Amino acid sequence: MKTVALVFILSAIGLSEQLRDPRCFPPTNIYRAPDCVPDITSENPNFDCQGGHFVRTAGISMPCTADHDCMENMEPNEWCNSERNGFQWAASGCHCDLKLKTCIMQRFDRNYNEIQWAFCTPRNRFRCEVSDHCSPPKN
């Protein structure tokens, strides 16, 4: 009986992993890159190459091998008013992260003194919105 329950639970977890929206979670494949921050964040896919932490947005995970693969993309729609809300853009714009091998955008949170990252948005899908695709609606 316990074995059947365990198999059911593991199957449910596997199915939920397949059904979850990939825009709302960091990539699972990470790469060792010599130029990345060599600390406890280097093995964690929630952190990018420079140690910035993942923020869920409606951005899309787009594979890349170099920065030029990402240059035509924009910041996540939810971040379009970041400068007005206490954030500062990282200088690199939408770029290819060496560890994640995906196009990301970074911003600096002045309130918490930390770097954040999110997937970029393709230019043809960019709309300056206030909604947060991955969070439940606010009542």
CSV table of N, CA and C in Angstrom, one decimal:
chain,number,residue,atom,x,y,z
A,1,MET,N,0.8,-1.2,0.0
A,1,MET,CA,0.0,0.0,0.0
A,1,MET,C,0.9,1.3,0.0
A,2,LYS,N,1.9,1.3,0.8
A,2,LYS,CA,2.8,2.4,0.9
A,2,LYS,C,3.5,2.6,-0.4
A,3,THR,N,3.9,1.5,-1.1
A,3,THR,CA,4.6,1.6,-2.4
A,3,THR,C,3.7,2.2,-3.4
A,4,VAL,N,2.4,1.8,-3.5
A,4,VAL,CA,1.5,2.3,-4.4
A,4,VAL,C,1.3,3.8,-4.2
A,5,ALA,N,1.2,4.2,-2.9
A,5,ALA,CA,1.1,5.7,-2.6
A,5,ALA,C,2.3,6.4,-3.0
A,6,LEU,N,3.5,5.9,-2.8
A,6,LEU,CA,4.7,6.5,-3.2
A,6,LEU,C,4.8,6.7,-4.7
A,7,VAL,N,4.5,5.6,-5.4
A,7,VAL,CA,4.5,5.7,-6.9
A,7,VAL,C,3.5,6.8,-7.4
A,8,PHE,N,2.3,6.9,-6.8
A,8,PHE,CA,1.4,7.9,-7.2
A,8,PHE,C,1.9,9.3,-6.9
A,9,ILE,N,2.5,9.5,-5.8
A,9,ILE,CA,3.0,10.8,-5.4
A,9,ILE,C,4.2,11.2,-6.4
A,10,LEU,N,5.1,10.3,-6.7
A,10,LEU,CA,6.2,10.6,-7.6
A,10,LEU,C,5.6,10.8,-9.0
A,11,SER,N,4.6,10.1,-9.4
A,11,SER,CA,4.0,10.3,-10.8
A,11,SER,C,3.4,11.7,-10.8
A,12,ALA,N,2.7,12.1,-9.8
A,12,ALA,CA,2.1,13.4,-9.7
A,12,ALA,C,3.1,14.5,-9.8
A,13,ILE,N,4.2,14.4,-9.1
A,13,ILE,CA,5.3,15.4,-9.1
A,13,ILE,C,5.9,15.5,-10.5
A,14,GLY,N,6.1,14.3,-11.1
A,14,GLY,CA,6.6,14.3,-12.5
A,14,GLY,C,5.7,15.0,-13.5
A,15,LEU,N,4.4,14.8,-13.4
A,15,LEU,CA,3.4,15.4,-14.2
A,15,LEU,C,3.4,16.9,-14.0
A,16,SER,N,3.4,17.3,-12.8
A,16,SER,CA,3.4,18.7,-12.5
A,16,SER,C,4.6,19.4,-13.0
A,17,GLU,N,5.8,18.8,-13.0
A,17,GLU,CA,7.0,19.3,-13.6
A,17,GLU,C,6.8,19.6,-15.1
A,18,GLN,N,6.1,18.7,-15.8
A,18,GLN,CA,5.9,18.8,-17.2
A,18,GLN,C,4.9,19.9,-17.5
A,19,LEU,N,3.9,20.1,-16.6
A,19,LEU,CA,2.9,21.0,-16.9
A,19,LEU,C,3.2,22.5,-16.5
A,20,ARG,N,4.2,22.7,-15.6
A,20,ARG,CA,4.4,24.0,-15.2
A,20,ARG,C,4.9,24.9,-16.3
A,21,ASP,N,4.6,26.2,-16.2
A,21,ASP,CA,4.9,27.1,-17.2
A,21,ASP,C,6.4,27.4,-17.1
A,22,PRO,N,7.2,27.1,-18.2
A,22,PRO,CA,8.7,27.3,-18.1
A,22,PRO,C,9.1,28.8,-18.0
A,23,ARG,N,8.2,29.7,-18.3
A,23,ARG,CA,8.5,31.1,-18.1
A,23,ARG,C,8.6,31.5,-16.6
A,24,CYS,N,8.0,30.7,-15.8
A,24,CYS,CA,7.9,31.1,-14.4
A,24,CYS,C,8.9,30.5,-13.5
A,25,PHE,N,9.8,29.7,-14.1
A,25,PHE,CA,10.8,29.0,-13.3
A,25,PHE,C,12.2,29.0,-14.0
A,26,PRO,N,13.3,29.0,-13.3
A,26,PRO,CA,14.6,29.1,-13.9
A,26,PRO,C,14.9,27.8,-14.7
A,27,PRO,N,15.8,27.8,-15.6
A,27,PRO,CA,16.2,26.6,-16.4
A,27,PRO,C,16.8,25.6,-15.4
A,28,THR,N,16.7,24.3,-15.8
A,28,THR,CA,17.3,23.3,-15.0
A,28,THR,C,18.7,22.9,-15.4
A,29,ASN,N,19.1,23.2,-16.7
A,29,ASN,CA,20.4,22.9,-17.1
A,29,ASN,C,21.3,24.1,-16.8
A,30,ILE,N,22.4,23.9,-16.1
A,30,ILE,CA,23.4,25.0,-15.9
A,30,ILE,C,24.8,24.5,-16.3
A,31,TYR,N,25.6,25.4,-16.6
A,31,TYR,CA,26.9,25.1,-17.1
A,31,TYR,C,28.0,25.8,-16.3
A,32,ARG,N,29.1,25.1,-16.2
A,32,ARG,CA,30.3,25.8,-15.4
A,32,ARG,C,31.0,26.7,-16.4
A,33,ALA,N,31.1,27.9,-16.0
A,33,ALA,CA,31.8,28.9,-16.8
A,33,ALA,C,32.8,29.6,-15.9
A,34,PRO,N,34.1,29.7,-16.4
A,34,PRO,CA,35.2,30.2,-15.6
A,34,PRO,C,35.0,31.7,-15.2
A,35,ASP,N,34.2,32.4,-15.9
A,35,ASP,CA,34.0,33.9,-15.6
A,35,ASP,C,32.9,34.1,-14.7
A,36,CYS,N,32.2,33.1,-14.3
A,36,CYS,CA,31.0,33.2,-13.3
A,36,CYS,C,31.5,33.3,-11.9
A,37,VAL,N,30.6,33.8,-11.0
A,37,VAL,CA,30.9,34.0,-9.6
A,37,VAL,C,31.1,32.6,-9.0
A,38,PRO,N,32.3,32.2,-8.5
A,38,PRO,CA,32.5,30.9,-7.9
A,38,PRO,C,32.1,30.8,-6.4
A,39,ASP,N,30.8,30.8,-6.1
A,39,ASP,CA,30.4,30.6,-4.7
A,39,ASP,C,29.3,29.6,-4.7
A,40,ILE,N,28.5,29.7,-3.6
A,40,ILE,CA,27.5,28.7,-3.4
A,40,ILE,C,26.4,28.8,-4.4
A,41,THR,N,26.2,29.9,-5.1
A,41,THR,CA,25.2,30.1,-6.1
A,41,THR,C,25.6,29.4,-7.5
A,42,SER,N,26.8,29.0,-7.6
A,42,SER,CA,27.3,28.5,-8.9
A,42,SER,C,26.6,27.2,-9.3
A,43,GLU,N,26.1,26.4,-8.4
A,43,GLU,CA,25.4,25.2,-8.7
A,43,GLU,C,23.8,25.3,-8.7
A,44,ASN,N,23.3,26.5,-8.3
A,44,ASN,CA,21.9,26.7,-8.2
A,44,ASN,C,21.3,27.5,-9.4
A,45,PRO,N,20.4,26.9,-10.1
A,45,PRO,CA,19.8,27.5,-11.3
A,45,PRO,C,19.0,28.7,-11.0
A,46,ASN,N,18.7,29.0,-9.7
A,46,ASN,CA,17.9,30.2,-9.4
A,46,ASN,C,18.8,31.5,-9.5
A,47,PHE,N,20.1,31.3,-9.6
A,47,PHE,CA,21.1,32.4,-9.6
A,47,PHE,C,21.8,32.4,-11.0
A,48,ASP,N,22.0,33.6,-11.5
A,48,ASP,CA,22.7,33.7,-12.8
A,48,ASP,C,24.2,33.6,-12.6
A,49,CYS,N,24.9,33.9,-13.7
A,49,CYS,CA,26.4,33.8,-13.6
A,49,CYS,C,27.0,34.8,-12.6
A,50,GLN,N,26.4,35.9,-12.5
A,50,GLN,CA,26.9,36.9,-11.5
A,50,GLN,C,26.3,36.9,-10.1
A,51,GLY,N,25.5,35.9,-9.9
A,51,GLY,CA,24.9,35.7,-8.5
A,51,GLY,C,23.6,36.4,-8.3
A,52,GLY,N,23.0,37.0,-9.4
A,52,GLY,CA,21.7,37.6,-9.3
A,52,GLY,C,20.7,36.5,-9.2
A,53,HIS,N,19.6,36.8,-8.4
A,53,HIS,CA,18.6,35.8,-8.2
A,53,HIS,C,17.4,35.9,-9.2
A,54,PHE,N,16.8,34.8,-9.5
A,54,PHE,CA,15.7,34.7,-10.5
A,54,PHE,C,14.4,35.4,-10.0
A,55,VAL,N,13.8,36.2,-10.9
A,55,VAL,CA,12.5,36.8,-10.6
A,55,VAL,C,11.5,36.3,-11.7
A,56,ARG,N,10.4,35.8,-11.3
A,56,ARG,CA,9.4,35.3,-12.3
A,56,ARG,C,8.7,36.4,-13.0
A,57,THR,N,8.7,36.3,-14.3
A,57,THR,CA,8.0,37.2,-15.2
A,57,THR,C,7.4,36.5,-16.3
A,58,ALA,N,6.8,37.2,-17.3
A,58,ALA,CA,6.3,36.5,-18.5
A,58,ALA,C,7.4,36.4,-19.6
A,59,GLY,N,8.6,36.7,-19.3
A,59,GLY,CA,9.7,36.6,-20.2
A,59,GLY,C,9.8,35.1,-20.6
A,60,ILE,N,10.5,34.9,-21.7
A,60,ILE,CA,10.6,33.5,-22.3
A,60,ILE,C,12.0,33.0,-22.3
A,61,SER,N,12.2,31.8,-21.9
A,61,SER,CA,13.5,31.2,-21.9
A,61,SER,C,13.9,30.9,-23.4
A,62,MET,N,15.0,31.6,-23.9
A,62,MET,CA,15.5,31.5,-25.2
A,62,MET,C,16.9,31.1,-25.2
A,63,PRO,N,17.2,29.9,-25.7
A,63,PRO,CA,18.6,29.4,-25.6
A,63,PRO,C,19.6,30.3,-26.4
A,64,CYS,N,20.8,30.4,-26.0
A,64,CYS,CA,21.8,31.2,-26.6
A,64,CYS,C,23.2,30.7,-26.4
A,65,THR,N,24.1,31.1,-27.2
A,65,THR,CA,25.5,30.8,-27.0
A,65,THR,C,26.4,32.0,-26.9
A,66,ALA,N,25.9,33.2,-27.3
A,66,ALA,CA,26.6,34.4,-27.2
A,66,ALA,C,25.6,35.6,-27.1
A,67,ASP,N,26.2,36.7,-26.7
A,67,ASP,CA,25.3,37.9,-26.5
A,67,ASP,C,24.5,38.3,-27.8
A,68,HIS,N,25.2,38.2,-28.9
A,68,HIS,CA,24.5,38.6,-30.2
A,68,HIS,C,23.2,37.8,-30.4
A,69,ASP,N,23.0,36.6,-29.8
A,69,ASP,CA,21.8,35.8,-29.9
A,69,ASP,C,20.6,36.5,-29.2
A,70,CYS,N,20.9,37.4,-28.3
A,70,CYS,CA,19.9,38.0,-27.5
A,70,CYS,C,19.6,39.5,-27.8
A,71,MET,N,20.4,40.1,-28.6
A,71,MET,CA,20.4,41.6,-28.8
A,71,MET,C,19.0,42.1,-29.3
A,72,GLU,N,18.3,41.3,-30.0
A,72,GLU,CA,17.0,41.8,-30.5
A,72,GLU,C,15.8,41.7,-29.5
A,73,ASN,N,16.1,41.3,-28.3
A,73,ASN,CA,15.1,41.1,-27.3
A,73,ASN,C,15.1,42.2,-26.3
A,74,MET,N,14.0,42.3,-25.6
A,74,MET,CA,13.7,43.4,-24.6
A,74,MET,C,13.6,42.9,-23.2
A,75,GLU,N,13.5,43.8,-22.3
A,75,GLU,CA,13.3,43.4,-20.9
A,75,GLU,C,11.9,42.8,-20.7
A,76,PRO,N,11.7,42.0,-19.7
A,76,PRO,CA,10.3,41.5,-19.4
A,76,PRO,C,9.3,42.6,-19.4
A,77,ASN,N,8.1,42.3,-19.9
A,77,ASN,CA,7.1,43.4,-19.9
A,77,ASN,C,6.8,44.0,-18.5
A,78,GLU,N,6.9,43.2,-17.5
A,78,GLU,CA,6.6,43.6,-16.1
A,78,GLU,C,7.7,44.6,-15.6
A,79,TRP,N,8.9,44.6,-16.3
A,79,TRP,CA,10.0,45.4,-15.8
A,79,TRP,C,10.1,46.7,-16.5
A,80,CYS,N,9.1,47.0,-17.4
A,80,CYS,CA,9.3,48.2,-18.3
A,80,CYS,C,9.3,49.5,-17.5
A,81,ASN,N,8.8,49.6,-16.3
A,81,ASN,CA,8.8,50.8,-15.5
A,81,ASN,C,9.7,50.6,-14.3
A,82,SER,N,10.7,49.8,-14.4
A,82,SER,CA,11.6,49.4,-13.3
A,82,SER,C,12.3,50.7,-12.7
A,83,GLU,N,12.8,51.6,-13.5
A,83,GLU,CA,13.5,52.7,-13.0
A,83,GLU,C,12.7,53.6,-12.1
A,84,ARG,N,11.4,53.7,-12.3
A,84,ARG,CA,10.5,54.4,-11.5
A,84,ARG,C,10.2,53.8,-10.2
A,85,ASN,N,10.5,52.5,-10.1
A,85,ASN,CA,10.1,51.7,-8.9
A,85,ASN,C,11.3,51.3,-8.1
A,86,GLY,N,12.4,52.0,-8.1
A,86,GLY,CA,13.6,51.8,-7.3
A,86,GLY,C,14.6,50.8,-7.8
A,87,PHE,N,14.6,50.5,-9.1
A,87,PHE,CA,15.5,49.6,-9.7
A,87,PHE,C,16.4,50.4,-10.7
A,88,GLN,N,17.6,49.8,-11.0
A,88,GLN,CA,18.5,50.4,-11.9
A,88,GLN,C,18.9,49.3,-12.9
A,89,TRP,N,18.9,49.6,-14.2
A,89,TRP,CA,19.3,48.6,-15.2
A,89,TRP,C,20.7,48.2,-15.1
A,90,ALA,N,21.0,46.9,-15.3
A,90,ALA,CA,22.4,46.5,-15.5
A,90,ALA,C,22.9,47.0,-16.9
A,91,ALA,N,24.1,47.3,-17.0
A,91,ALA,CA,24.6,47.9,-18.2
A,91,ALA,C,24.5,47.0,-19.5
A,92,SER,N,24.5,45.7,-19.3
A,92,SER,CA,24.6,44.7,-20.4
A,92,SER,C,23.3,44.6,-21.2
A,93,GLY,N,22.1,45.0,-20.8
A,93,GLY,CA,20.9,44.8,-21.5
A,93,GLY,C,20.6,43.3,-21.6
A,94,CYS,N,19.8,43.0,-22.6
A,94,CYS,CA,19.4,41.6,-22.7
A,94,CYS,C,20.7,40.9,-23.3
A,95,HIS,N,21.1,39.9,-22.6
A,95,HIS,CA,22.4,39.2,-22.9
A,95,HIS,C,22.3,37.7,-22.6
A,96,CYS,N,23.3,37.0,-23.1
A,96,CYS,CA,23.4,35.5,-22.9
A,96,CYS,C,24.2,35.3,-21.6
A,97,ASP,N,23.5,34.6,-20.7
A,97,ASP,CA,24.2,34.3,-19.4
A,97,ASP,C,25.1,33.0,-19.7
A,98,LEU,N,26.3,33.1,-19.3
A,98,LEU,CA,27.3,32.0,-19.5
A,98,LEU,C,26.9,30.7,-18.8
A,99,LYS,N,26.3,30.9,-17.6
A,99,LYS,CA,25.9,29.7,-16.8
A,99,LYS,C,24.6,29.1,-17.2
A,100,LEU,N,23.6,29.9,-17.5
A,100,LEU,CA,22.3,29.4,-17.9
A,100,LEU,C,22.1,29.1,-19.3
A,101,LYS,N,23.0,29.7,-20.2
A,101,LYS,CA,22.9,29.6,-21.7
A,101,LYS,C,21.5,29.9,-22.1
A,102,THR,N,20.9,31.0,-21.6
A,102,THR,CA,19.7,31.6,-22.0
A,102,THR,C,19.7,33.1,-22.0
A,103,CYS,N,18.9,33.8,-22.7
A,103,CYS,CA,18.9,35.2,-22.8
A,103,CYS,C,18.2,35.8,-21.5
A,104,ILE,N,18.9,36.6,-20.8
A,104,ILE,CA,18.4,37.2,-19.6
A,104,ILE,C,18.6,38.7,-19.6
A,105,MET,N,17.8,39.3,-18.7
A,105,MET,CA,18.0,40.8,-18.4
A,105,MET,C,18.2,40.9,-16.9
A,106,GLN,N,19.1,41.8,-16.5
A,106,GLN,CA,19.4,42.0,-15.1
A,106,GLN,C,19.0,43.4,-14.7
A,107,ARG,N,18.6,43.6,-13.4
A,107,ARG,CA,18.4,44.9,-12.8
A,107,ARG,C,18.9,44.8,-11.4
A,108,PHE,N,19.2,46.0,-10.9
A,108,PHE,CA,19.7,46.1,-9.5
A,108,PHE,C,18.6,46.7,-8.7
A,109,ASP,N,18.3,46.1,-7.6
A,109,ASP,CA,17.3,46.5,-6.6
A,109,ASP,C,18.0,47.4,-5.6
A,110,ARG,N,17.8,48.7,-5.7
A,110,ARG,CA,18.5,49.6,-4.7
A,110,ARG,C,18.0,49.5,-3.3
A,111,ASN,N,16.7,49.1,-3.1
A,111,ASN,CA,16.2,48.9,-1.8
A,111,ASN,C,16.8,47.8,-1.0
A,112,TYR,N,17.1,46.7,-1.7
A,112,TYR,CA,17.7,45.5,-1.1
A,112,TYR,C,19.1,45.3,-1.4
A,113,ASN,N,19.7,46.1,-2.3
A,113,ASN,CA,21.1,46.0,-2.7
A,113,ASN,C,21.4,44.7,-3.3
A,114,GLU,N,20.6,44.3,-4.3
A,114,GLU,CA,20.8,43.0,-4.9
A,114,GLU,C,20.6,43.0,-6.4
A,115,ILE,N,21.2,42.1,-7.1
A,115,ILE,CA,21.0,41.9,-8.5
A,115,ILE,C,19.9,40.9,-8.8
A,116,GLN,N,19.0,41.2,-9.7
A,116,GLN,CA,17.9,40.2,-10.1
A,116,GLN,C,18.0,39.9,-11.5
A,117,TRP,N,17.5,38.8,-11.9
A,117,TRP,CA,17.5,38.4,-13.4
A,117,TRP,C,16.2,37.8,-13.7
A,118,ALA,N,15.8,37.9,-15.0
A,118,ALA,CA,14.6,37.3,-15.6
A,118,ALA,C,14.8,37.0,-17.1
A,119,PHE,N,14.0,36.2,-17.6
A,119,PHE,CA,14.1,35.9,-19.0
A,119,PHE,C,13.7,37.1,-19.8
A,120,CYS,N,14.4,37.3,-21.0
A,120,CYS,CA,14.0,38.4,-21.9
A,120,CYS,C,12.7,38.2,-22.6
A,121,THR,N,12.2,39.2,-23.2
A,121,THR,CA,11.0,39.1,-24.0
A,121,THR,C,11.3,39.4,-25.5
A,122,PRO,N,10.8,38.6,-26.4
A,122,PRO,CA,11.1,38.9,-27.8
A,122,PRO,C,10.5,40.3,-28.1
A,123,ARG,N,11.2,41.0,-29.0
A,123,ARG,CA,10.8,42.4,-29.3
A,123,ARG,C,9.3,42.4,-29.8
A,124,ASN,N,8.9,41.4,-30.6
A,124,ASN,CA,7.6,41.5,-31.2
A,124,ASN,C,6.5,41.1,-30.1
A,125,ARG,N,6.9,40.7,-29.0
A,125,ARG,CA,5.9,40.4,-27.9
A,125,ARG,C,6.0,41.5,-26.8
A,126,PHE,N,6.8,42.4,-26.9
A,126,PHE,CA,7.0,43.4,-25.8
A,126,PHE,C,5.9,44.4,-25.8
A,127,ARG,N,5.3,44.5,-24.6
A,127,ARG,CA,4.2,45.4,-24.3
A,127,ARG,C,4.5,45.9,-22.8
A,128,CYS,N,4.5,47.2,-22.6
A,128,CYS,CA,4.7,47.7,-21.3
A,128,CYS,C,3.4,47.5,-20.5
A,129,GLU,N,3.5,46.5,-19.6
A,129,GLU,CA,2.3,46.1,-18.8
A,129,GLU,C,2.6,46.2,-17.4
A,130,VAL,N,1.6,46.2,-16.6
A,130,VAL,CA,1.8,46.2,-15.1
A,130,VAL,C,1.5,44.8,-14.6
A,131,SER,N,0.8,43.9,-15.3
A,131,SER,CA,0.5,42.6,-14.8
A,131,SER,C,1.7,41.7,-14.6
A,132,ASP,N,1.6,40.8,-13.7
A,132,ASP,CA,2.6,39.8,-13.4
A,132,ASP,C,2.0,38.5,-13.8
A,133,HIS,N,2.4,37.9,-14.9
A,133,HIS,CA,1.9,36.7,-15.5
A,133,HIS,C,2.0,35.5,-14.5
A,134,CYS,N,3.0,35.4,-13.7
A,134,CYS,CA,3.3,34.2,-12.9
A,134,CYS,C,2.8,34.3,-11.5
A,135,SER,N,2.3,35.5,-11.0
A,135,SER,CA,1.8,35.6,-9.7
A,135,SER,C,0.3,35.6,-9.7
A,136,PRO,N,-0.3,35.1,-8.6
A,136,PRO,CA,-1.8,35.1,-8.5
A,136,PRO,C,-2.3,36.6,-8.6
A,137,PRO,N,-3.6,36.8,-9.0
A,137,PRO,CA,-4.1,38.1,-9.1
A,137,PRO,C,-4.2,38.7,-7.7
A,138,LYS,N,-4.0,40.1,-7.6
A,138,LYS,CA,-4.1,40.8,-6.4
A,138,LYS,C,-5.5,41.3,-6.2
A,139,ASN,N,-6.1,41.0,-5.1
A,139,ASN,CA,-7.5,41.4,-4.8
A,139,ASN,C,-7.5,42.8,-4.1
